[in-house]
JSON list of C-alpha atoms in Angstrom, two decimals:
[
{"chain": "A", "resi": 1, "resn": "MET", "atom": "CA", "xyz": [77.03, 106.64, 50.39]},
{"chain": "A", "resi": 2, "resn": "THR", "atom": "CA", "xyz": [75.56, 103.05, 49.52]},
{"chain": "A", "resi": 3, "resn": "GLU", "atom": "CA", "xyz": [74.74, 105.04, 45.91]},
{"chain": "A", "resi": 4, "resn": "GLN", "atom": "CA", "xyz": [78.27, 105.84, 45.46]},
{"chain": "A", "resi": 5, "resn": "THR", "atom": "CA", "xyz": [80.01, 102.60, 46.81]},
{"chain": "A", "resi": 6, "resn": "GLU", "atom": "CA", "xyz": [77.36, 100.46, 44.41]},
{"chain": "A", "resi": 7, "resn": "SER", "atom": "CA", "xyz": [78.58, 102.97, 41.36]},
{"chain": "A", "resi": 8, "resn": "LEU", "atom": "CA", "xyz": [82.50, 102.27, 42.22]},
{"chain": "A", "resi": 9, "resn": "THR", "atom": "CA", "xyz": [82.16, 98.30, 42.23]},
{"chain": "A", "resi": 10, "resn": "LEU", "atom": "CA", "xyz": [82.84, 96.59, 38.88]},
{"chain": "A", "resi": 11, "resn": "THR", "atom": "CA", "xyz": [80.97, 93.80, 37.47]},
{"chain": "A", "resi": 12, "resn": "ASN", "atom": "CA", "xyz": [82.29, 90.42, 36.99]},
{"chain": "A", "resi": 13, "resn": "LYS", "atom": "CA", "xyz": [81.74, 90.99, 32.83]},
{"chain": "A", "resi": 14, "resn": "THR", "atom": "CA", "xyz": [83.92, 94.37, 33.18]},
{"chain": "A", "resi": 15, "resn": "GLN", "atom": "CA", "xyz": [86.63, 92.80, 35.47]},
{"chain": "A", "resi": 16, "resn": "THR", "atom": "CA", "xyz": [87.03, 89.91, 32.35]},
{"chain": "A", "resi": 17, "resn": "GLY", "atom": "CA", "xyz": [87.41, 92.51, 29.96]},
{"chain": "A", "resi": 18, "resn": "ILE", "atom": "CA", "xyz": [89.86, 94.24, 31.61]},
{"chain": "A", "resi": 19, "resn": "THR", "atom": "CA", "xyz": [91.88, 91.41, 32.18]},
{"chain": "A", "resi": 20, "resn": "ILE", "atom": "CA", "xyz": [91.58, 89.95, 28.83]},
{"chain": "A", "resi": 21, "resn": "THR", "atom": "CA", "xyz": [92.31, 93.65, 27.22]},
{"chain": "A", "resi": 22, "resn": "LEU", "atom": "CA", "xyz": [95.27, 93.88, 29.28]},
{"chain": "A", "resi": 23, "resn": "GLY", "atom": "CA", "xyz": [96.70, 90.27, 28.69]},
{"chain": "A", "resi": 24, "resn": "LEU", "atom": "CA", "xyz": [96.63, 90.34, 25.10]},
{"chain": "A", "resi": 25, "resn": "SER", "atom": "CA", "xyz": [98.32, 94.17, 25.22]},
{"chain": "A", "resi": 26, "resn": "MET", "atom": "CA", "xyz": [101.39, 92.56, 27.05]},
{"chain": "A", "resi": 27, "resn": "LEU", "atom": "CA", "xyz": [100.94, 89.32, 24.24]},
{"chain": "A", "resi": 28, "resn": "LEU", "atom": "CA", "xyz": [101.07, 91.24, 21.32]},
{"chain": "A", "resi": 29, "resn": "ALA", "atom": "CA", "xyz": [104.06, 94.01, 22.71]},
{"chain": "A", "resi": 30, "resn": "SER", "atom": "CA", "xyz": [106.18, 90.39, 23.54]},
{"chain": "A", "resi": 31, "resn": "LEU", "atom": "CA", "xyz": [105.70, 89.10, 20.45]},
{"chain": "A", "resi": 32, "resn": "GLY", "atom": "CA", "xyz": [106.39, 92.25, 18.19]},
{"chain": "A", "resi": 33, "resn": "THR", "atom": "CA", "xyz": [110.08, 92.16, 20.28]},
{"chain": "A", "resi": 34, "resn": "SER", "atom": "CA", "xyz": [109.97, 88.48, 19.22]},
{"chain": "A", "resi": 35, "resn": "ILE", "atom": "CA", "xyz": [109.16, 88.80, 15.82]},
{"chain": "A", "resi": 36, "resn": "ALA", "atom": "CA", "xyz": [112.14, 92.07, 15.75]},
{"chain": "A", "resi": 37, "resn": "ASN", "atom": "CA", "xyz": [115.05, 89.85, 17.40]},
{"chain": "A", "resi": 38, "resn": "ILE", "atom": "CA", "xyz": [114.40, 86.96, 14.45]},
{"chain": "A", "resi": 39, "resn": "ALA", "atom": "CA", "xyz": [113.83, 89.18, 11.50]},
{"chain": "A", "resi": 40, "resn": "LEU", "atom": "CA", "xyz": [116.50, 92.00, 12.13]},
{"chain": "A", "resi": 41, "resn": "PRO", "atom": "CA", "xyz": [119.98, 89.47, 11.61]},
{"chain": "A", "resi": 42, "resn": "THR", "atom": "CA", "xyz": [117.81, 87.55, 8.64]},
{"chain": "A", "resi": 43, "resn": "LEU", "atom": "CA", "xyz": [117.02, 90.91, 6.96]},
{"chain": "A", "resi": 44, "resn": "ALA", "atom": "CA", "xyz": [120.91, 92.01, 7.58]},
{"chain": "A", "resi": 45, "resn": "GLU", "atom": "CA", "xyz": [122.23, 88.46, 6.45]},
{"chain": "A", "resi": 46, "resn": "VAL", "atom": "CA", "xyz": [120.07, 88.80, 3.19]},
{"chain": "A", "resi": 47, "resn": "PHE", "atom": "CA", "xyz": [121.35, 92.31, 2.14]},
{"chain": "A", "resi": 48, "resn": "LEU", "atom": "CA", "xyz": [124.84, 91.68, 2.98]},
{"chain": "A", "resi": 49, "resn": "LEU", "atom": "CA", "xyz": [124.98, 93.91, 6.09]},
{"chain": "A", "resi": 50, "resn": "PRO", "atom": "CA", "xyz": [126.77, 94.11, 9.21]},
{"chain": "A", "resi": 51, "resn": "PHE", "atom": "CA", "xyz": [124.57, 93.08, 12.06]},
{"chain": "A", "resi": 52, "resn": "ILE", "atom": "CA", "xyz": [126.41, 94.32, 15.57]}
]
């Protein structure tokens, strides 16, 4: 029983890696959305297209 419990616990290094990975994925998703929100109206203006 103790072997199974010990194998299920995560090390501190693993927890840190998971936290960094999740944080970076959330950052990149919001950064991509921000870039699109800025770029689309600018591109519409440059190409003289209506932006709704």
